[in-house]
Short mmCIF file of C-alpha atoms (C1' of nucleotides) in Angstrom, two decimals:
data_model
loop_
_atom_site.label_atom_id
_atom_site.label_comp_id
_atom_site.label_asym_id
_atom_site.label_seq_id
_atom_site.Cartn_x
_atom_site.Cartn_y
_atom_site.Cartn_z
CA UNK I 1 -66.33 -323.60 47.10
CA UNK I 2 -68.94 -325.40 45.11
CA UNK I 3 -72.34 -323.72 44.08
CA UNK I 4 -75.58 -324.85 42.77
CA UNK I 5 -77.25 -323.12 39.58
CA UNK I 6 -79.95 -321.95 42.04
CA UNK I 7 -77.02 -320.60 44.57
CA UNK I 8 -75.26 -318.97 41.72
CA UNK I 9 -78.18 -317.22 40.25
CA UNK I 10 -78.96 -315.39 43.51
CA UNK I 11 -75.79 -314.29 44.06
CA UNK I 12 -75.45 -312.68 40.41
CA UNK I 13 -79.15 -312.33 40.08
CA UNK I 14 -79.05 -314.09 36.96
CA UNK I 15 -81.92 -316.20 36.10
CA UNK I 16 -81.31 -319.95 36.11
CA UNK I 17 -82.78 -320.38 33.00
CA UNK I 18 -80.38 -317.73 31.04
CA UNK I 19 -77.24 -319.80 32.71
CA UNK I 20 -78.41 -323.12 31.35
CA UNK I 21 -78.63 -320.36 28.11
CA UNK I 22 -75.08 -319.72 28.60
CA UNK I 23 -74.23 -323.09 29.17
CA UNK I 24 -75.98 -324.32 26.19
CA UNK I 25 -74.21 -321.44 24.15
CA UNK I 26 -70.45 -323.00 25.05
CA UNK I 27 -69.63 -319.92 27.07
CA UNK I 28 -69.30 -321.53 30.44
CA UNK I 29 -67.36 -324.31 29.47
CA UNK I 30 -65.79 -325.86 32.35
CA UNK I 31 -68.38 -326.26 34.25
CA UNK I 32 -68.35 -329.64 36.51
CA UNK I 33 -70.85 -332.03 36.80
CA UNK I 34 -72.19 -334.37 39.42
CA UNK I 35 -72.76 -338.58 38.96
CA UNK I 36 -76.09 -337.37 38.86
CA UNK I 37 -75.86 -334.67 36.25
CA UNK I 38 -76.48 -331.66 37.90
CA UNK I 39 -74.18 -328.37 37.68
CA UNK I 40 -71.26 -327.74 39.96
CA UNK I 41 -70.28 -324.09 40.24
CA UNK I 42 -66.52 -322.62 41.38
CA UNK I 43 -64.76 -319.36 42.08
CA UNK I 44 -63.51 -319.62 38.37
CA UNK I 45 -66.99 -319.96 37.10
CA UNK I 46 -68.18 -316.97 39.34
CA UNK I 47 -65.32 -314.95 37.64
CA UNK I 48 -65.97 -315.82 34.28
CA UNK I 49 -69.81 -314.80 34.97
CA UNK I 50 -68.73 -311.91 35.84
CA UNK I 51 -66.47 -311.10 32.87
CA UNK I 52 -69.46 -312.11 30.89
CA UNK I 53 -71.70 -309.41 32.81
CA UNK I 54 -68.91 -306.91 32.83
CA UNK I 55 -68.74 -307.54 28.76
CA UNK I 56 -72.56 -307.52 27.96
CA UNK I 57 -72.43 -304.10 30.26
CA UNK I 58 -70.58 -302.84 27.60
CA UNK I 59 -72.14 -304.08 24.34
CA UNK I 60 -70.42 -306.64 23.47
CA UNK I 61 -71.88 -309.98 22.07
CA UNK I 62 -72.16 -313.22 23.00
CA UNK I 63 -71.02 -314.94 20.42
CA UNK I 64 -67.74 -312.29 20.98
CA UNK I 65 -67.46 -313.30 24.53
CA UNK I 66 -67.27 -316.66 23.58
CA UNK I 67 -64.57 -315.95 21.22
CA UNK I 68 -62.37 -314.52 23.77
CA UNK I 69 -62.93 -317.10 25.85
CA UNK I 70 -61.70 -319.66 23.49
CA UNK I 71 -58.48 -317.57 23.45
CA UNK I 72 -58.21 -318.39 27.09
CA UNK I 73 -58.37 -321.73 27.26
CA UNK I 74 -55.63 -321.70 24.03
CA UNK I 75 -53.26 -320.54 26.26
CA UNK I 76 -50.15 -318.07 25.45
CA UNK I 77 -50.54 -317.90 21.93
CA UNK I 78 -53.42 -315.56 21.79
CA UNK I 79 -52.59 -313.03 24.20
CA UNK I 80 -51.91 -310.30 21.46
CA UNK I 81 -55.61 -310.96 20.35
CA UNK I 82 -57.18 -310.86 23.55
CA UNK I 83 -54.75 -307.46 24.44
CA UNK I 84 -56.41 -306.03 21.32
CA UNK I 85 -59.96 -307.29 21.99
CA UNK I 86 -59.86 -305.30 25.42
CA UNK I 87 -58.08 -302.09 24.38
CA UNK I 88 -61.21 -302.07 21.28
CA UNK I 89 -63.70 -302.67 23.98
CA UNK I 90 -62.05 -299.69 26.07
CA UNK I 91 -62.42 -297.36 22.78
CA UNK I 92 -65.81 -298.66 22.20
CA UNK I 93 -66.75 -298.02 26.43
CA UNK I 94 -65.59 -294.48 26.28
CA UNK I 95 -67.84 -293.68 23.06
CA UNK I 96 -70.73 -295.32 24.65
CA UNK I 97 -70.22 -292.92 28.30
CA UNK I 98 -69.74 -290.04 26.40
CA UNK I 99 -73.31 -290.73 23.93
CA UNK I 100 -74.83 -291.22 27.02
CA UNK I 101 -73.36 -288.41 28.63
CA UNK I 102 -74.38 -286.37 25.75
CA UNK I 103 -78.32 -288.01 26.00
CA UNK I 104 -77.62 -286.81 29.73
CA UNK I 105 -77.02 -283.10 29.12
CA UNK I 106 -80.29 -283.18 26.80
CA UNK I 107 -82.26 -284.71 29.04
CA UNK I 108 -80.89 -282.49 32.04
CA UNK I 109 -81.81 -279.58 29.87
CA UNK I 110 -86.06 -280.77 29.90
CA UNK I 111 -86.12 -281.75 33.41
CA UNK I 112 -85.41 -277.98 34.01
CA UNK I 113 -87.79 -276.95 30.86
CA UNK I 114 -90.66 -279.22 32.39
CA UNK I 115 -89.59 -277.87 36.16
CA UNK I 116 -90.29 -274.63 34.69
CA UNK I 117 -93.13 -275.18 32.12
CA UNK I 118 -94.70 -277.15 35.63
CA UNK I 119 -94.48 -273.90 37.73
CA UNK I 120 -96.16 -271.65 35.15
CA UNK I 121 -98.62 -273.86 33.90
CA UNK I 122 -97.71 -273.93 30.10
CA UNK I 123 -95.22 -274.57 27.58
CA UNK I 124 -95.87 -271.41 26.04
CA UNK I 125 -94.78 -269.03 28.22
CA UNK I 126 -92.74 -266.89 25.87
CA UNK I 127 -89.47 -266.83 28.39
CA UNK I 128 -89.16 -270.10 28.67
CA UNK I 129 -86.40 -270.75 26.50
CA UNK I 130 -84.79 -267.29 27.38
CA UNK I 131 -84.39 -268.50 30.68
CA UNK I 132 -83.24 -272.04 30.09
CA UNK I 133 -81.04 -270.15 27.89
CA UNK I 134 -79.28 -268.74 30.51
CA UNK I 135 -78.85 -271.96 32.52
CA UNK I 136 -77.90 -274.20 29.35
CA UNK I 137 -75.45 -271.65 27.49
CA UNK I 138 -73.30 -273.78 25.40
CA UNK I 139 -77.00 -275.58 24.00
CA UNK I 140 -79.15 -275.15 21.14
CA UNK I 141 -82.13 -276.90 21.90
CA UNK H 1 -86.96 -276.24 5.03
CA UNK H 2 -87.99 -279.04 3.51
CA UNK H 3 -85.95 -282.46 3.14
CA UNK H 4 -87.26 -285.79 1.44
CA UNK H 5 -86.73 -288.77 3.57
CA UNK H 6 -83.48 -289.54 1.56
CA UNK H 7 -81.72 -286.48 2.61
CA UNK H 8 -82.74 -286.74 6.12
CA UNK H 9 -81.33 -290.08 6.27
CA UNK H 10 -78.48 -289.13 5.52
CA UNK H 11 -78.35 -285.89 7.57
CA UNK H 12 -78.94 -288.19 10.83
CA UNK H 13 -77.54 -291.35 9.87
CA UNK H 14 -80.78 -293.13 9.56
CA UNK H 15 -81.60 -295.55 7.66
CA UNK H 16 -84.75 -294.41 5.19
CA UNK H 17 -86.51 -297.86 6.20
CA UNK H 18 -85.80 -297.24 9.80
CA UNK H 19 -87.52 -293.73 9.22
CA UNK H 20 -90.18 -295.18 7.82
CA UNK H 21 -90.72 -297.83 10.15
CA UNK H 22 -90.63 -294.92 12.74
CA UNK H 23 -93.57 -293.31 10.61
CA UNK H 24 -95.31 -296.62 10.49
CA UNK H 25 -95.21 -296.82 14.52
CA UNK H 26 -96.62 -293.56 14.89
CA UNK H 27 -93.52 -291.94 16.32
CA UNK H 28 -93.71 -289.27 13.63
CA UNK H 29 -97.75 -288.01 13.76
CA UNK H 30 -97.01 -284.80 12.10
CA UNK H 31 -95.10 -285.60 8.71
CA UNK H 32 -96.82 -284.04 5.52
CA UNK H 33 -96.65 -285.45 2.57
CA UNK H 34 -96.68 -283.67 -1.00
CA UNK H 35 -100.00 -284.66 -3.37
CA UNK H 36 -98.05 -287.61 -4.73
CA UNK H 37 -98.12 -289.41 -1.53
CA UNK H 38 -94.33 -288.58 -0.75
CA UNK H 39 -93.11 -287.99 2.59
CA UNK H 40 -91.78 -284.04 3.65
CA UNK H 41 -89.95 -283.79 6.99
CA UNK H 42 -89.67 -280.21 8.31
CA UNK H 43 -87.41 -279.04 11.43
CA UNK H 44 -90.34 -280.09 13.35
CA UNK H 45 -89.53 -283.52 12.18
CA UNK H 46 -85.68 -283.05 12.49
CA UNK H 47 -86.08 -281.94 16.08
CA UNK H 48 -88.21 -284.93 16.86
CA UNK H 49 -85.56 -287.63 15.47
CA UNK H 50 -83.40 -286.29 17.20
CA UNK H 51 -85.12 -286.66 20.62
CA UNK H 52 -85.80 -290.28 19.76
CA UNK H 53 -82.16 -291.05 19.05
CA UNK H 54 -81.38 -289.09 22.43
CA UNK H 55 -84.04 -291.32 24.19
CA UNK H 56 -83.14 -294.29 22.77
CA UNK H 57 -79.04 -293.81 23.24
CA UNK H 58 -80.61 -293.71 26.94
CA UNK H 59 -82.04 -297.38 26.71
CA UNK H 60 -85.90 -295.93 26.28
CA UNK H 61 -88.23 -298.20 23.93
CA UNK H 62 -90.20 -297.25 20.78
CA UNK H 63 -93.51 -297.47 22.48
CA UNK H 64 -92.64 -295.39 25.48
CA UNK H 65 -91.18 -292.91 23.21
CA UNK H 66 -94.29 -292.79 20.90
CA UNK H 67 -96.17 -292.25 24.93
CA UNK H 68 -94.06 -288.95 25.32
CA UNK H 69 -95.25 -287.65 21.59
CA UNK H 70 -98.22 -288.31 22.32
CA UNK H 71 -98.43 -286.69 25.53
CA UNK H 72 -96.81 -283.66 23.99
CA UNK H 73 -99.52 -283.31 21.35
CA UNK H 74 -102.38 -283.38 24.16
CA UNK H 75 -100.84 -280.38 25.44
CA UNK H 76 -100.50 -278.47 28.90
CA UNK H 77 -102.68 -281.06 31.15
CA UNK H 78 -99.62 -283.53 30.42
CA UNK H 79 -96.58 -281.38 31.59
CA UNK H 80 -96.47 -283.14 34.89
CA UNK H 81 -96.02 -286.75 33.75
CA UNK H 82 -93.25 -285.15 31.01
CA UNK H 83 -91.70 -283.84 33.87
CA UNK H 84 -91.70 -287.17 35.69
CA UNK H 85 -90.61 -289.55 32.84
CA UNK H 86 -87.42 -287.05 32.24
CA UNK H 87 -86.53 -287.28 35.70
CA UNK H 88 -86.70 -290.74 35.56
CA UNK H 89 -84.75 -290.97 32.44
CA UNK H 90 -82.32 -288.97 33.95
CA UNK H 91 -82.18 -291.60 36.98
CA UNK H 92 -81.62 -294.72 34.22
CA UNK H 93 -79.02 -292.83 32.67
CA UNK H 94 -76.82 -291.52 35.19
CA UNK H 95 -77.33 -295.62 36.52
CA UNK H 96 -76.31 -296.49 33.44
CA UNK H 97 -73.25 -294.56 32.85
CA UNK H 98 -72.31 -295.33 36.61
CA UNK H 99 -71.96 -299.19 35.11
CA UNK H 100 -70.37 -298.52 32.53
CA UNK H 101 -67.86 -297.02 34.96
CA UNK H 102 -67.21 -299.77 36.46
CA UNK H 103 -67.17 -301.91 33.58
CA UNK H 104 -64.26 -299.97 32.00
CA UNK H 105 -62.68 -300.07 35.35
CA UNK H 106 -62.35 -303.59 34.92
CA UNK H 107 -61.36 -303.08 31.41
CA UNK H 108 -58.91 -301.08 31.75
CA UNK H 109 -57.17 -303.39 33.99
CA UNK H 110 -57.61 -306.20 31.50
CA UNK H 111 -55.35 -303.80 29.14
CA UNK H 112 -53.26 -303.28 31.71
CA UNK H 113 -53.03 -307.43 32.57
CA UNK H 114 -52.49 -308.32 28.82
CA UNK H 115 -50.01 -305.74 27.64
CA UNK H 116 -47.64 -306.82 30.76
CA UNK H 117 -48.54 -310.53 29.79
CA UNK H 118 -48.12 -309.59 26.39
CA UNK H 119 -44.39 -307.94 27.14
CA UNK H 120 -43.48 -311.33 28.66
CA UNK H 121 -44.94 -313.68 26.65
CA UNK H 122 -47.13 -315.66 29.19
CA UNK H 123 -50.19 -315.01 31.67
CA UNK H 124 -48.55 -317.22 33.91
CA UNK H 125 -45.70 -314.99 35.43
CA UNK H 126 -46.00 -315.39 38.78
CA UNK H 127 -45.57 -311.77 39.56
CA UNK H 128 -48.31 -310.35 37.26
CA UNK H 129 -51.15 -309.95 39.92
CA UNK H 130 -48.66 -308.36 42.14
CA UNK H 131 -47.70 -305.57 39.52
CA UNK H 132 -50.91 -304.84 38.54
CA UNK H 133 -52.08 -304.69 42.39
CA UNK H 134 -49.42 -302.03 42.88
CA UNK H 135 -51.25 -299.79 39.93
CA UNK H 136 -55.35 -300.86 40.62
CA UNK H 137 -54.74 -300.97 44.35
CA UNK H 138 -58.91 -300.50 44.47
CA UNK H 139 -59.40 -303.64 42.88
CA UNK H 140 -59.20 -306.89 43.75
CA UNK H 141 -59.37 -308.93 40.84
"C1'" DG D 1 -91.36 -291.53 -24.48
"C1'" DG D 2 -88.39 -294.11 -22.00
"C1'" DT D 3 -85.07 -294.98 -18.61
"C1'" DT D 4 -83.43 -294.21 -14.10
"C1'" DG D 5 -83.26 -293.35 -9.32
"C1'" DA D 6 -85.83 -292.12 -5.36
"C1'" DC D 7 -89.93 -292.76 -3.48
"C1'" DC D 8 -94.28 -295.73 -1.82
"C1'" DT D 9 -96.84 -299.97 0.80
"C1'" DA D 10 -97.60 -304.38 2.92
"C1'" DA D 11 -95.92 -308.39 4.50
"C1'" DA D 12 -92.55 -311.55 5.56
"C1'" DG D 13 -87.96 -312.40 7.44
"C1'" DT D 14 -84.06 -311.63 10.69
"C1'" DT D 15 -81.31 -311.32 14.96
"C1'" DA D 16 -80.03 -311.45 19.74
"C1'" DG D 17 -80.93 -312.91 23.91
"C1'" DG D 18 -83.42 -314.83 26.24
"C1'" DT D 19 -88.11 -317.43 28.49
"C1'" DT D 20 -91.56 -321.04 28.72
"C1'" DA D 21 -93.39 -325.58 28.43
"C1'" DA D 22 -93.45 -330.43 28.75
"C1'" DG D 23 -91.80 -334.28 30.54
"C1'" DG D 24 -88.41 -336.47 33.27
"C1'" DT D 25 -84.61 -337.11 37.29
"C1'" DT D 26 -82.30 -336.11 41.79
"C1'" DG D 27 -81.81 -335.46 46.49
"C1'" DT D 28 -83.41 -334.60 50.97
"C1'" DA D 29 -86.62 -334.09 54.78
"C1'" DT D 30 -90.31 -336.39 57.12
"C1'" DA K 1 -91.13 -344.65 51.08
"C1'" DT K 2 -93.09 -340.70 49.72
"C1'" DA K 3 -93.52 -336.04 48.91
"C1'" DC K 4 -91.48 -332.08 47.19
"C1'" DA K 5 -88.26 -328.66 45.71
"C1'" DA K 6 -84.60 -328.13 42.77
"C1'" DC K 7 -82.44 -329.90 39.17
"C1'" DC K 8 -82.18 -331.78 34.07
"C1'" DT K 9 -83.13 -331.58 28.53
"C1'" DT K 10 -85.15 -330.37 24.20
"C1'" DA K 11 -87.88 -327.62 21.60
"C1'" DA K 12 -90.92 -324.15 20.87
"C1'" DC K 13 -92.01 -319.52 21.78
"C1'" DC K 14 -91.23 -314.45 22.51
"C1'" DT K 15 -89.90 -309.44 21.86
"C1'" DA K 16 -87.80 -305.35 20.04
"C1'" DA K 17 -86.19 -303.11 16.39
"C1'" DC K 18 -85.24 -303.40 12.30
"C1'" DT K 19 -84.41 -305.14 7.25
"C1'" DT K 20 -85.71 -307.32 3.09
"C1'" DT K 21 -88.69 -308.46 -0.58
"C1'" DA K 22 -92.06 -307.82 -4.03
"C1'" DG K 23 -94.58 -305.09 -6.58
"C1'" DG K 24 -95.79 -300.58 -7.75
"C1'" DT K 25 -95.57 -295.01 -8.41
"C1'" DC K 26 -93.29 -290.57 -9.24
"C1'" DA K 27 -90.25 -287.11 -11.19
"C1'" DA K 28 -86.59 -285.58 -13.88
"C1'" DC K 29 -83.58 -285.82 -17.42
"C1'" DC K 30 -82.09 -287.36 -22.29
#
DNA sequence: GGTTGACCTAAAGTTAGGTTAAGGTTGTAT
DNA sequence: ATACAACCTTAACCTAACTTTAGGTCAACC
């Protein structure tokens, strides 16, 4: 199957102009081209799209993602570095849930302080806290 | 207790001109300073840092995150919108984590494609997909 | 009293990851 | 054959969140 730039960027809801960014940036490399010029999109570029979403989703650069696809195309030899580039990125991925999990638990703990505070009026009632208290135990703040 | 912006920096892993750029962008309205013009942070101070490395693990920007000070300092009348952004906040984030999810997902299945290609010596092996299919039978690529 | 290290400001510089603008080409429907 | 949308390139511009630089002050010890 063969996709325009226009095609693609619906279907990944990517804007055109950030894959000609890509493009320009080396990390879409095998990208066909018509007689006339224009970009030909297939399955393989689709994937590698969304390896490059799937990536970015987790922090990582795109000068990094370029990197590892460069190891790709060099075939064989650099499977040990691309093994270790993923098992980093799967360190690095459960750090970032559990931050965000922590942000989470914070954040969980003001909805039900503002819920509160929003029923009473004020965020001086004096048994506030006491009460979240109860809810939050194994929190400080 | 009082702590210069040196200590605090290093107490939260801060940089001191990242604290002061804070300061400077009015994200920190109620530092005191001694006569000489030098900064004092209090727990006051502490406690707010720490809310804007929360919010900001979460994806929220400096200038929303100066909004929500501000709203705190005008008091009662702003409880509801408080209430509102956290529950929004707490929307983004449990969106966000839910990506990351998946993103590891697909991670994890890289490590699982490169340290069989890795035990072989080549991506090529014709019964690689099949393998992994038998462990990620949820996944299709 | 002088040196040293931590503090101060203002302003310019940096980086990543795009977006926008200007000017031109392609391809297709009427 | 002409209009028009969708494509192309290059280059400049943009934003957030810092960091760096330059030049100066403060405080504590020797």
């Amino acid at each position: 199957m063969a996709y325009s730039i226009g095609e693609v960027s619906n279907m990944l809801n990517i804007s055109v102009s950030t894959l000609r960014y890509y493009d320009k940036e080396g990390l879409l490399p095998l990208i066909n081209r018509t007689s006339g010029n224009i970009r030909v999109f297939d399955e393989t570029d689709i994937e590698c799209l969304k390896m490059i979403e799937c990536l970015k989703t987790t922090g990582m650069q795109l000068k990094d993602i370029k990197l590892f696809f460069g190891w790709c195309e060099e075939g064989d030899s650099t499977i040990n570095k691309r093994y270790e580039l993923f098992l980093e990125q799967k360190e690095k991925t459960e750090k970032q849930i559990s931050l965000l999990q922590d942000a989470l638990d914070r954040i969980n703990y003001k909805c039900e302080y503002y819920r509160i505070a929003k029923e009473r009026g004020t965020t001086n009632d004096p048994g506030l806290k006491e009460e979240l208290a109860m809810k939050f135990l194994s929190q400080n703040k």
